[in-house]
Amino acid sequence: MDHFAYRNGRLACEGVDVESIAHAVGTPTYVYSAATLTLHVKRLAEAFAPIEPLMCFAVKCCPNVHVLRPLVDMGLGMDVLAAGCDPSKIVFAGVGKTEAEIRAALAAHIATPAHLTPDARAARALSGADASTADSPRPIACFNVESEGELEAIARIARQMGVRCRAALRVNPGVKAGGHAYITTADTHSKFGVSPEHALELFKRFAHDAHVQVDGLHMHIGSSILTPEPYAEAVRRLLALADQASAAGAPIRWLDIGGGFGADYHTGDAPGAEAFARVIVPLIKPRLDTARARGEELRIVIEPGRTIAANAGLLLTRVQYIKHAAGKKYIVTDAGMQTLLRPSLYQAFHFMWPTRVGPQHEPPTRTERPTVDGVLEAADVVGPVCESGDFLAKDRALPPVAPGDLIAIFAAGAYGMSMASRYNSHCLPAEVLVRGESMTTIRRRETIDDQLAHELTV
Ligand code: LLP
């Protein structure tokens, strides 16, 4: 469910006609709906309420500070230092954390970037994110540790800085899940985390470390997971490991089950937060109750990204040319793999449709071939980049379009802008946030001067 809908043949985001956005800021442009972001957060919060999780948004999927800010205001944590988020709600994931990043996370202090708007600066100041200094470091809530070497580095740096922090070991529960081989992470042969056996050794080795409290378990089994069962199986295995750790004298007080809940790329694709919660909550709740009854600490963490942001954003692109070659039709747009990489990289499906259509072409569903009364024509929708892999859709049935028309590419709010590049010297797109009847440009379109600035100043 989201707040993008056709009304009398014109696509609106909440109360704003998306064509007016293209007129105001040009294309390609990412458009986000604040109401949809809020809706998705509420659904997750309600579904998982019985286990009161700390919800840490996966910033990598949509890192614009003006998207993060309302999420922080709704009480969400983050999975990196970001957007004035209270450090006690930040977990830090990543396979290759550098020494500088570890230091920053231990002091929970990053310099306020000069370009932040007064609003964003105020948010940081309010949260206290700028208040901590090397003299009064405030470590983030938890490091999600991916290897023994990283744990050693965190312990060493924490000792040097005279702070104590918490670490959770990321384990591979060995359950395959996720939409594409590139976004499956919990396989035994993946670069992520440590094996359960290795985790048990590390719990023992660091049991008495004065600077790093290793009492957490973390998993993230993949992304775009569309059935709850593999997720539930992985949680079962994680809990079994927690039992083993406890039996070995290392009680687990922090359980982070990661992100990965799917989103609706086709209408009805994703089972919804409730379906995941229905199988996960009963597995975890009894532990929580027992821990509470015994007065022991146990915190549950989830790290959703896509399920919040994907359907809250679309990409607006303008048709440049229509081309026919060797019996095939090509729609050439100003967006391409440099704007939205997912189709090229993962063969991902994104529903796309003209922003203005006749009544016979209003799409009742967002699927490969929606049932409409009007005629559809198959075409490859391709971008401007010199690569055969630069496509947004192949053989896609679409209403007829002409140069100058706008096409909306749906479910692009997660891993869209964040994976955009300057390939072929294209400028990064603009981003717009819609709230009811109003639209705000939350990232201006990059210019060639912006790009050259990095080179001309050296
Ligand atoms: N936690 C960890 C440790 C992660 O690595 C990720 C995503 C998440 C949470 C959030 O997962 P989500 O809830 O968004 O599925 N670029 C790919 C997705 C890569 C996911 C990377 N990790 C795509 O466009 O599909």
CSV table of C-alpha atoms and ligand atoms in Angstrom, one decimal:
chain,number,residue,atom,x,y,z
A,1,MET,CA,0.0,0.0,0.0
A,2,ASP,CA,1.4,3.4,-0.9
A,3,HIS,CA,0.3,6.9,-1.7
A,4,PHE,CA,1.0,6.9,-5.5
A,5,ALA,CA,-2.3,6.7,-7.5
A,6,TYR,CA,-3.8,7.6,-10.8
A,7,ARG,CA,-6.7,10.1,-10.7
A,8,ASN,CA,-8.4,10.9,-13.9
A,9,GLY,CA,-5.5,9.4,-15.8
A,10,ARG,CA,-2.8,11.5,-14.1
A,11,LEU,CA,-0.4,10.1,-11.5
A,12,ALA,CA,-0.3,11.8,-8.2
A,13,CYS,CA,2.0,11.4,-5.2
A,14,GLU,CA,-0.2,12.1,-2.2
A,15,GLY,CA,-1.8,15.4,-3.2
A,16,VAL,CA,0.8,16.4,-5.8
A,17,ASP,CA,0.5,15.8,-9.6
A,18,VAL,CA,3.9,14.2,-10.4
A,19,GLU,CA,4.1,16.1,-13.7
A,20,SER,CA,4.3,19.3,-11.8
A,21,ILE,CA,7.4,17.9,-10.0
A,22,ALA,CA,9.0,17.2,-13.4
A,23,HIS,CA,8.2,20.7,-14.5
A,24,ALA,CA,9.7,22.2,-11.3
A,25,VAL,CA,12.9,20.2,-11.1
A,26,GLY,CA,13.3,18.3,-14.3
A,27,THR,CA,14.1,14.7,-14.8
A,28,PRO,CA,15.4,12.2,-13.8
A,29,THR,CA,14.1,12.7,-10.3
A,30,TYR,CA,13.4,10.5,-7.4
A,31,VAL,CA,10.1,11.3,-5.6
A,32,TYR,CA,9.3,10.1,-2.1
A,33,SER,CA,6.0,10.1,-0.3
A,34,ALA,CA,6.3,11.0,3.4
A,35,ALA,CA,2.9,9.5,4.2
A,36,THR,CA,4.0,6.2,2.7
A,37,LEU,CA,7.2,6.1,4.7
A,38,THR,CA,5.2,6.8,7.9
A,39,LEU,CA,2.7,4.1,7.0
A,40,HIS,CA,5.4,1.5,6.5
A,41,VAL,CA,7.1,2.3,9.8
A,42,LYS,CA,3.8,2.1,11.7
A,43,ARG,CA,3.0,-1.2,10.2
A,44,LEU,CA,6.3,-2.7,11.2
A,45,ALA,CA,6.1,-1.1,14.7
A,46,GLU,CA,2.6,-2.5,15.2
A,47,ALA,CA,3.4,-6.0,13.9
A,48,PHE,CA,6.5,-6.4,16.0
A,49,ALA,CA,5.2,-4.5,19.1
A,50,PRO,CA,5.0,-7.6,21.3
A,51,ILE,CA,8.8,-7.9,21.2
A,52,GLU,CA,9.4,-4.1,21.4
A,53,PRO,CA,12.3,-4.1,18.9
A,54,LEU,CA,14.7,-1.3,18.4
A,55,MET,CA,14.1,-0.6,14.7
A,56,CYS,CA,17.3,0.5,13.0
A,57,PHE,CA,16.6,1.8,9.5
A,58,ALA,CA,19.1,0.4,6.9
A,59,VAL,CA,20.4,3.8,5.8
A,60,LYS,CA,22.1,2.4,2.8
A,61,CYS,CA,18.8,2.0,1.0
A,62,CYS,CA,17.8,5.6,1.1
A,63,PRO,CA,20.3,7.9,2.8
A,64,ASN,CA,18.9,11.4,2.1
A,65,VAL,CA,19.0,13.2,5.4
A,66,HIS,CA,15.5,14.6,4.8
A,67,VAL,CA,14.1,11.1,4.6
A,68,LEU,CA,16.1,10.0,7.6
A,69,ARG,CA,15.0,12.9,9.8
A,70,PRO,CA,11.3,12.1,10.0
A,71,LEU,CA,12.3,8.4,10.6
A,72,VAL,CA,14.5,9.6,13.5
A,73,ASP,CA,11.5,11.7,14.8
A,74,MET,CA,9.3,8.6,14.7
A,75,GLY,CA,11.8,7.0,17.1
A,76,LEU,CA,13.8,4.8,14.7
A,77,GLY,CA,17.4,4.1,15.2
A,78,MET,CA,19.8,3.8,12.3
A,79,ASP,CA,22.5,1.3,11.1
A,80,VAL,CA,25.2,4.0,10.7
A,81,LEU,CA,25.9,7.4,12.2
A,82,ALA,CA,23.4,9.5,10.5
A,83,ALA,CA,20.8,12.3,10.6
A,84,GLY,CA,21.2,13.4,14.2
A,85,CYS,CA,20.2,10.0,15.5
A,86,ASP,CA,20.7,9.3,19.1
A,87,PRO,CA,23.9,7.1,19.3
A,88,SER,CA,22.1,4.8,21.7
A,89,LYS,CA,19.9,3.8,18.8
A,90,ILE,CA,22.7,3.2,16.3
A,91,VAL,CA,24.0,-0.2,15.3
A,92,PHE,CA,27.0,-0.3,13.0
A,93,ALA,CA,27.1,-2.9,10.3
A,94,GLY,CA,29.6,-3.5,7.5
A,95,VAL,CA,32.2,-6.0,6.5
A,96,GLY,CA,35.2,-3.6,6.2
A,97,LYS,CA,34.9,-1.1,9.0
A,98,THR,CA,38.0,1.2,8.9
A,99,GLU,CA,39.9,2.3,12.0
A,100,ALA,CA,38.6,5.8,11.5
A,101,GLU,CA,35.0,4.6,11.3
A,102,ILE,CA,35.4,2.5,14.5
A,103,ARG,CA,36.9,5.5,16.3
A,104,ALA,CA,34.0,7.7,15.1
A,105,ALA,CA,31.4,5.1,16.3
A,106,LEU,CA,33.2,4.8,19.7
A,107,ALA,CA,33.0,8.5,20.2
A,108,ALA,CA,29.7,8.7,18.3
A,109,HIS,CA,30.9,11.9,17.0
A,110,ILE,CA,31.1,13.0,13.4
A,111,ALA,CA,31.8,16.5,12.3
A,112,THR,CA,28.6,18.2,11.2
A,113,PRO,CA,28.9,18.4,7.4
A,114,ALA,CA,29.1,22.1,6.3
A,115,HIS,CA,26.4,21.6,3.7
A,116,LEU,CA,23.6,20.5,6.1
A,117,THR,CA,20.6,22.7,6.2
A,118,PRO,CA,19.9,24.6,9.4
A,119,ASP,CA,17.1,22.1,10.0
A,120,ALA,CA,19.4,19.1,9.7
A,121,ARG,CA,22.0,20.8,11.9
A,122,ALA,CA,19.4,21.6,14.5
A,123,ALA,CA,18.4,17.9,14.4
A,124,ARG,CA,21.9,16.8,15.1
A,125,ALA,CA,22.4,19.3,17.8
A,126,LEU,CA,19.2,18.3,19.5
A,127,SER,CA,20.1,14.7,19.5
A,128,GLY,CA,23.4,15.5,21.1
A,129,ALA,CA,25.2,13.9,18.2
A,130,ASP,CA,27.6,16.9,18.1
A,131,ALA,CA,27.9,17.2,21.8
A,132,SER,CA,30.1,14.3,22.4
A,133,THR,CA,33.8,14.9,22.0
A,134,ALA,CA,36.9,12.9,22.4
A,135,ASP,CA,36.7,13.9,26.1
A,136,SER,CA,33.2,12.6,26.5
A,137,PRO,CA,32.8,9.8,24.0
A,138,ARG,CA,29.5,8.1,23.7
A,139,PRO,CA,29.7,4.8,21.9
A,140,ILE,CA,26.9,3.7,19.6
A,141,ALA,CA,24.6,1.0,20.9
A,142,CYS,CA,26.3,-1.9,19.2
A,143,PHE,CA,28.9,-3.0,16.6
A,144,ASN,CA,27.7,-5.8,14.4
A,145,VAL,CA,31.0,-7.6,14.0
A,146,GLU,CA,31.8,-9.6,10.9
A,147,SER,CA,35.2,-11.2,11.8
A,148,GLU,CA,37.7,-12.0,14.5
A,149,GLY,CA,40.1,-9.4,13.2
A,150,GLU,CA,37.4,-6.7,13.4
A,151,LEU,CA,36.6,-7.6,17.0
A,152,GLU,CA,40.2,-7.4,17.9
A,153,ALA,CA,40.4,-4.0,16.3
A,154,ILE,CA,37.3,-2.7,18.1
A,155,ALA,CA,38.7,-4.0,21.5
A,156,ARG,CA,42.1,-2.4,20.8
A,157,ILE,CA,40.7,1.0,19.8
A,158,ALA,CA,38.2,1.0,22.6
A,159,ARG,CA,41.1,0.4,25.0
A,160,GLN,CA,43.1,3.2,23.6
A,161,MET,CA,40.1,5.6,23.9
A,162,GLY,CA,39.2,4.4,27.3
A,163,VAL,CA,35.6,3.5,26.5
A,164,ARG,CA,33.5,0.3,26.7
A,165,CYS,CA,31.2,-0.7,23.9
A,166,ARG,CA,28.9,-3.6,23.0
A,167,ALA,CA,29.4,-6.0,20.1
A,168,ALA,CA,27.2,-8.5,18.5
A,169,LEU,CA,28.6,-11.3,16.4
A,170,ARG,CA,27.1,-11.6,13.0
A,171,VAL,CA,26.6,-15.3,12.2
A,172,ASN,CA,25.6,-17.2,9.1
A,173,PRO,CA,22.6,-19.3,10.1
A,174,GLY,CA,23.1,-21.2,6.8
A,175,VAL,CA,19.6,-20.4,5.5
A,176,LYS,CA,19.4,-19.2,2.0
A,177,ALA,CA,16.9,-16.4,1.4
A,178,GLY,CA,16.6,-13.3,-0.7
A,179,GLY,CA,15.6,-12.2,-4.2
A,180,HIS,CA,18.8,-12.6,-6.2
A,181,ALA,CA,22.2,-14.4,-5.7
A,182,TYR,CA,23.8,-11.0,-5.2
A,183,ILE,CA,21.5,-10.1,-2.2
A,184,THR,CA,21.6,-13.5,-0.5
A,185,THR,CA,24.0,-13.3,2.4
A,186,ALA,CA,23.5,-16.1,4.9
A,187,ASP,CA,24.8,-18.9,2.8
A,188,THR,CA,27.8,-20.8,4.3
A,189,HIS,CA,29.9,-19.5,1.5
A,190,SER,CA,29.5,-15.8,1.9
A,191,LYS,CA,31.9,-13.1,3.0
A,192,PHE,CA,29.5,-12.2,5.8
A,193,GLY,CA,29.8,-12.9,9.5
A,194,VAL,CA,31.4,-15.9,11.3
A,195,SER,CA,30.3,-19.5,11.6
A,196,PRO,CA,28.3,-20.4,14.7
A,197,GLU,CA,31.2,-22.5,16.0
A,198,HIS,CA,33.6,-19.5,15.6
A,199,ALA,CA,31.1,-17.3,17.4
A,200,LEU,CA,31.1,-19.6,20.4
A,201,GLU,CA,34.9,-19.4,20.5
A,202,LEU,CA,34.8,-15.7,20.3
A,203,PHE,CA,32.3,-15.3,23.1
A,204,LYS,CA,34.7,-17.3,25.3
A,205,ARG,CA,37.8,-15.4,24.2
A,206,PHE,CA,36.3,-12.0,24.9
A,207,ALA,CA,34.3,-13.0,28.0
A,208,HIS,CA,36.4,-10.8,30.3
A,209,ASP,CA,37.4,-8.0,28.0
A,210,ALA,CA,37.2,-4.7,29.8
A,211,HIS,CA,36.4,-2.7,26.7
A,212,VAL,CA,34.2,-4.7,24.5
A,213,GLN,CA,31.2,-6.5,25.9
A,214,VAL,CA,30.5,-9.3,23.4
A,215,ASP,CA,27.0,-10.4,24.3
A,216,GLY,CA,25.0,-10.0,21.1
A,217,LEU,CA,24.1,-12.1,18.1
A,218,HIS,CA,23.3,-10.6,14.7
A,219,MET,CA,22.1,-12.1,11.5
A,220,HIS,CA,21.0,-10.7,8.2
A,221,ILE,CA,20.1,-13.5,5.9
A,222,GLY,CA,19.4,-11.6,2.7
A,223,SER,CA,17.2,-9.0,1.1
A,224,SER,CA,13.9,-9.0,-0.7
A,225,ILE,CA,12.7,-12.0,1.2
A,226,LEU,CA,9.2,-12.8,0.1
A,227,THR,CA,8.2,-15.7,2.4
A,228,PRO,CA,8.4,-15.7,6.2
A,229,GLU,CA,9.5,-19.4,6.5
A,230,PRO,CA,13.3,-19.0,5.8
A,231,TYR,CA,13.4,-16.1,8.1
A,232,ALA,CA,11.7,-18.1,10.8
A,233,GLU,CA,14.1,-20.9,10.3
A,234,ALA,CA,17.0,-18.6,10.6
A,235,VAL,CA,15.6,-17.1,13.8
A,236,ARG,CA,15.2,-20.6,15.2
A,237,ARG,CA,18.8,-21.3,14.5
A,238,LEU,CA,20.0,-18.0,16.0
A,239,LEU,CA,18.0,-18.8,19.2
A,240,ALA,CA,19.6,-22.3,19.3
A,241,LEU,CA,23.0,-20.7,19.1
A,242,ALA,CA,22.0,-18.2,21.9
A,243,ASP,CA,21.2,-21.2,24.1
A,244,GLN,CA,24.5,-22.8,23.3
A,245,ALA,CA,26.3,-19.5,24.2
A,246,SER,CA,24.4,-19.3,27.5
A,247,ALA,CA,25.2,-22.9,28.3
A,248,ALA,CA,28.9,-22.0,27.7
A,249,GLY,CA,28.7,-19.1,30.1
A,250,ALA,CA,28.1,-16.3,27.7
A,251,PRO,CA,24.4,-15.2,28.0
A,252,ILE,CA,23.1,-13.3,25.0
A,253,ARG,CA,21.5,-9.9,25.9
A,254,TRP,CA,21.2,-8.4,22.4
A,255,LEU,CA,19.5,-10.2,19.5
A,256,ASP,CA,19.5,-8.4,16.1
A,257,ILE,CA,17.6,-10.3,13.4
A,258,GLY,CA,18.5,-8.0,10.6
A,259,GLY,CA,16.4,-6.7,7.7
A,260,GLY,CA,15.4,-8.2,4.5
A,261,PHE,CA,11.6,-8.1,4.5
A,262,GLY,CA,10.4,-7.9,0.9
A,263,ALA,CA,8.6,-5.0,-0.8
A,264,ASP,CA,5.8,-5.0,-3.5
A,265,TYR,CA,7.6,-4.7,-6.8
A,266,HIS,CA,4.6,-6.5,-8.4
A,267,THR,CA,1.3,-5.8,-6.7
A,268,GLY,CA,0.9,-8.3,-3.9
A,269,ASP,CA,4.5,-9.5,-3.9
A,270,ALA,CA,5.4,-8.9,-0.3
A,271,PRO,CA,3.5,-10.7,2.4
A,272,GLY,CA,3.7,-7.6,4.7
A,273,ALA,CA,5.2,-7.0,8.1
A,274,GLU,CA,2.4,-8.8,9.8
A,275,ALA,CA,3.1,-12.1,8.1
A,276,PHE,CA,6.7,-12.0,9.1
A,277,ALA,CA,5.9,-10.9,12.6
A,278,ARG,CA,3.3,-13.7,12.9
A,279,VAL,CA,6.1,-16.4,12.7
A,280,ILE,CA,8.9,-14.4,14.3
A,281,VAL,CA,7.2,-12.9,17.3
A,282,PRO,CA,6.1,-16.3,18.9
A,283,LEU,CA,9.7,-17.6,18.6
A,284,ILE,CA,11.2,-14.6,20.4
A,285,LYS,CA,8.5,-13.5,22.8
A,286,PRO,CA,8.8,-16.3,25.3
A,287,ARG,CA,12.6,-15.6,25.7
A,288,LEU,CA,11.8,-12.0,26.3
A,289,ASP,CA,9.2,-12.8,28.9
A,290,THR,CA,11.6,-15.2,30.7
A,291,ALA,CA,14.4,-12.6,30.6
A,292,ARG,CA,12.1,-10.0,32.0
A,293,ALA,CA,10.8,-12.3,34.8
A,294,ARG,CA,14.4,-13.0,35.8
A,295,GLY,CA,15.4,-9.3,35.6
A,296,GLU,CA,17.8,-10.0,32.8
A,297,GLU,CA,18.5,-7.6,29.9
A,298,LEU,CA,17.4,-8.8,26.4
A,299,ARG,CA,17.0,-6.3,23.6
A,300,ILE,CA,15.6,-7.2,20.2
A,301,VAL,CA,16.7,-5.3,17.1
A,302,ILE,CA,15.4,-5.3,13.5
A,303,GLU,CA,17.1,-3.5,10.6
A,304,PRO,CA,14.5,-2.9,7.9
A,305,GLY,CA,15.3,-0.9,4.8
A,306,ARG,CA,13.5,-1.9,1.6
A,307,THR,CA,10.1,-2.6,3.3
A,308,ILE,CA,10.0,1.0,4.5
A,309,ALA,CA,11.4,2.9,1.5
A,310,ALA,CA,11.0,0.9,-1.7
A,311,ASN,CA,7.3,1.6,-2.3
A,312,ALA,CA,7.6,5.1,-0.8
A,313,GLY,CA,9.6,6.3,-3.8
A,314,LEU,CA,9.4,6.4,-7.6
A,315,LEU,CA,11.7,7.6,-10.3
A,316,LEU,CA,10.4,10.1,-12.9
A,317,THR,CA,12.1,9.9,-16.3
A,318,ARG,CA,11.4,11.6,-19.6
A,319,VAL,CA,11.2,9.8,-22.9
A,320,GLN,CA,13.9,11.2,-25.2
A,321,TYR,CA,13.5,9.1,-28.3
A,322,ILE,CA,11.5,6.2,-29.7
A,323,LYS,CA,13.5,4.0,-31.9
A,324,HIS,CA,12.7,0.9,-34.1
A,325,ALA,CA,15.4,-1.5,-35.1
A,326,ALA,CA,15.4,-5.1,-36.3
A,327,GLY,CA,11.7,-5.4,-35.5
A,328,LYS,CA,12.1,-4.2,-32.0
A,329,LYS,CA,10.9,-1.0,-30.3
A,330,TYR,CA,13.2,0.9,-27.9
A,331,ILE,CA,12.0,3.7,-25.6
A,332,VAL,CA,15.1,5.8,-24.8
A,333,THR,CA,14.8,7.6,-21.5
A,334,ASP,CA,17.0,10.1,-19.6
A,335,ALA,CA,17.2,7.6,-16.7
A,336,GLY,CA,19.4,4.5,-17.2
A,337,MET,CA,21.7,2.2,-15.2
A,338,GLN,CA,23.4,5.3,-13.9
A,339,THR,CA,20.1,6.4,-12.3
A,340,LEU,CA,18.6,3.1,-11.3
A,341,LEU,CA,21.0,0.2,-11.3
A,342,ARG,CA,18.8,-2.6,-10.1
A,343,PRO,CA,17.5,-3.9,-13.5
A,344,SER,CA,21.0,-4.1,-14.9
A,345,LEU,CA,22.6,-5.5,-11.8
A,346,TYR,CA,20.0,-7.9,-10.5
A,347,GLN,CA,17.6,-8.2,-13.5
A,348,ALA,CA,15.2,-6.6,-11.1
A,349,PHE,CA,11.6,-5.9,-12.2
A,350,HIS,CA,10.3,-2.4,-11.7
A,351,PHE,CA,6.8,-1.6,-12.8
A,352,MET,CA,6.8,1.5,-15.0
A,353,TRP,CA,4.0,3.4,-16.6
A,354,PRO,CA,3.4,6.8,-18.3
A,355,THR,CA,2.4,9.5,-15.8
A,356,ARG,CA,-0.6,10.6,-18.0
A,357,VAL,CA,-2.9,8.0,-19.6
A,358,GLY,CA,-6.4,7.8,-21.0
A,359,PRO,CA,-9.0,6.0,-18.9
A,360,GLN,CA,-8.5,2.8,-21.0
A,361,HIS,CA,-4.9,2.7,-19.8
A,362,GLU,CA,-5.2,3.3,-16.0
A,363,PRO,CA,-3.3,0.3,-14.5
A,364,PRO,CA,-5.4,-1.7,-12.0
A,365,THR,CA,-2.2,-3.5,-10.7
A,366,ARG,CA,1.5,-3.0,-11.0
A,367,THR,CA,2.4,-6.2,-12.8
A,368,GLU,CA,4.4,-7.4,-15.8
A,369,ARG,CA,1.3,-7.0,-18.0
A,370,PRO,CA,-1.6,-5.3,-16.3
A,371,THR,CA,-5.1,-5.9,-17.7
A,372,VAL,CA,-6.2,-2.7,-19.3
A,373,ASP,CA,-8.7,-2.0,-22.1
A,374,GLY,CA,-6.3,-0.1,-24.2
A,375,VAL,CA,-3.6,-1.4,-26.6
A,376,LEU,CA,-0.2,-2.1,-25.2
A,377,GLU,CA,3.0,-2.3,-27.1
A,378,ALA,CA,6.1,-4.2,-26.2
A,379,ALA,CA,9.4,-2.3,-25.9
A,380,ASP,CA,12.8,-2.3,-24.3
A,381,VAL,CA,13.1,0.8,-22.0
A,382,VAL,CA,16.7,1.8,-22.2
A,383,GLY,CA,19.0,4.5,-20.9
A,384,PRO,CA,21.6,6.8,-22.5
A,385,VAL,CA,24.7,4.9,-21.4
A,386,CYS,CA,27.1,3.2,-23.8
A,387,GLU,CA,26.5,-0.3,-22.4
A,388,SER,CA,24.2,-3.1,-23.7
A,389,GLY,CA,23.4,-3.8,-20.1
A,390,ASP,CA,21.9,-0.3,-19.7
A,391,PHE,CA,18.2,-1.1,-19.6
A,392,LEU,CA,15.3,-0.4,-17.2
A,393,ALA,CA,13.0,-3.0,-18.7
A,394,LYS,CA,13.0,-5.6,-21.5
A,395,ASP,CA,10.0,-6.5,-23.7
A,396,ARG,CA,7.7,-4.5,-21.4
A,397,ALA,CA,4.1,-4.0,-22.5
A,398,LEU,CA,3.3,-0.3,-22.2
A,399,PRO,CA,0.8,2.2,-23.5
A,400,PRO,CA,2.1,4.1,-26.5
A,401,VAL,CA,4.4,6.9,-25.5
A,402,ALA,CA,6.1,9.7,-27.4
A,403,PRO,CA,9.2,11.7,-26.9
A,404,GLY,CA,8.7,14.3,-24.1
A,405,ASP,CA,6.3,12.0,-22.2
A,406,LEU,CA,7.0,11.2,-18.6
A,407,ILE,CA,7.3,7.6,-17.3
A,408,ALA,CA,7.1,6.8,-13.6
A,409,ILE,CA,9.3,3.9,-12.4
A,410,PHE,CA,7.7,2.5,-9.2
A,411,ALA,CA,9.1,1.0,-6.1
A,412,ALA,CA,12.4,2.8,-6.6
A,413,GLY,CA,12.6,4.4,-3.1
A,414,ALA,CA,15.1,1.8,-1.8
A,415,TYR,CA,18.5,1.2,-3.4
A,416,GLY,CA,17.6,3.6,-6.2
A,417,MET,CA,19.3,6.9,-5.5
A,418,SER,CA,21.7,5.3,-3.2
A,419,MET,CA,23.1,3.2,-6.0
A,420,ALA,CA,23.0,5.9,-8.6
A,421,SER,CA,26.3,6.9,-10.2
A,422,ARG,CA,27.9,9.5,-12.5
A,423,TYR,CA,28.8,6.9,-15.1
A,424,ASN,CA,29.2,8.4,-18.5
A,425,SER,CA,29.5,11.8,-16.8
A,426,HIS,CA,25.8,11.9,-16.0
A,427,CYS,CA,24.8,14.2,-13.1
A,428,LEU,CA,23.2,12.6,-10.1
A,429,PRO,CA,19.4,13.0,-10.1
A,430,ALA,CA,17.4,15.4,-7.9
A,431,GLU,CA,15.2,14.1,-5.0
A,432,VAL,CA,11.9,15.5,-4.0
A,433,LEU,CA,9.9,14.7,-0.8
A,434,VAL,CA,6.1,15.1,-1.0
A,435,ARG,CA,4.0,15.8,2.1
A,436,GLY,CA,0.3,16.1,1.4
A,437,GLU,CA,-0.1,19.0,-1.1
A,438,SER,CA,3.5,20.2,-0.9
A,439,MET,CA,6.7,19.2,-2.4
A,440,THR,CA,10.2,20.0,-1.3
A,441,THR,CA,13.4,19.5,-3.2
A,442,ILE,CA,15.6,17.5,-0.8
A,443,ARG,CA,18.5,17.2,-3.1
A,444,ARG,CA,19.2,19.5,-6.0
A,445,ARG,CA,20.2,18.1,-9.3
A,446,GLU,CA,23.9,17.8,-9.6
A,447,THR,CA,25.6,19.9,-12.3
A,448,ILE,CA,28.7,19.4,-14.4
A,449,ASP,CA,30.3,22.1,-12.4
A,450,ASP,CA,29.7,20.1,-9.2
A,451,GLN,CA,31.4,17.1,-10.8
A,452,LEU,CA,34.3,19.1,-12.0
A,453,ALA,CA,34.8,20.9,-8.7
A,454,HIS,CA,36.5,17.8,-7.2
A,455,GLU,CA,39.0,17.8,-10.0
A,456,LEU,CA,39.6,21.5,-10.5
A,457,THR,CA,40.4,22.2,-6.9
A,458,VAL,CA,43.5,19.9,-6.9
B,1,LLP,N1,21.0,-5.2,7.7
B,1,LLP,C1,22.1,-5.5,7.0
B,1,LLP,C2,23.3,-6.0,7.7
B,1,LLP,C3,22.2,-5.4,5.6
B,1,LLP,O1,23.3,-5.7,4.9
B,1,LLP,C4,21.0,-4.9,4.9
B,1,LLP,C5,21.0,-4.7,3.4
B,1,LLP,C6,19.9,-4.6,5.6
B,1,LLP,C7,19.9,-4.7,7.0
B,1,LLP,C8,18.6,-4.0,5.0
B,1,LLP,O2,18.0,-5.0,4.2
B,1,LLP,P1,16.6,-4.7,3.5
B,1,LLP,O3,15.6,-4.6,4.7
B,1,LLP,O4,16.7,-3.4,2.8
B,1,LLP,O5,16.3,-5.8,2.6
B,1,LLP,N2,21.2,-3.3,-3.4
B,1,LLP,C9,20.3,-4.5,-3.2
B,1,LLP,C10,20.0,-4.7,-1.8
B,1,LLP,C11,21.3,-5.0,-0.9
B,1,LLP,C12,21.0,-5.2,0.5
B,1,LLP,C13,22.2,-4.9,1.3
B,1,LLP,N3,22.0,-5.1,2.7
B,1,LLP,C14,19.0,-4.2,-4.0
B,1,LLP,O6,18.9,-3.2,-4.7
B,1,LLP,O7,18.1,-5.1,-4.0
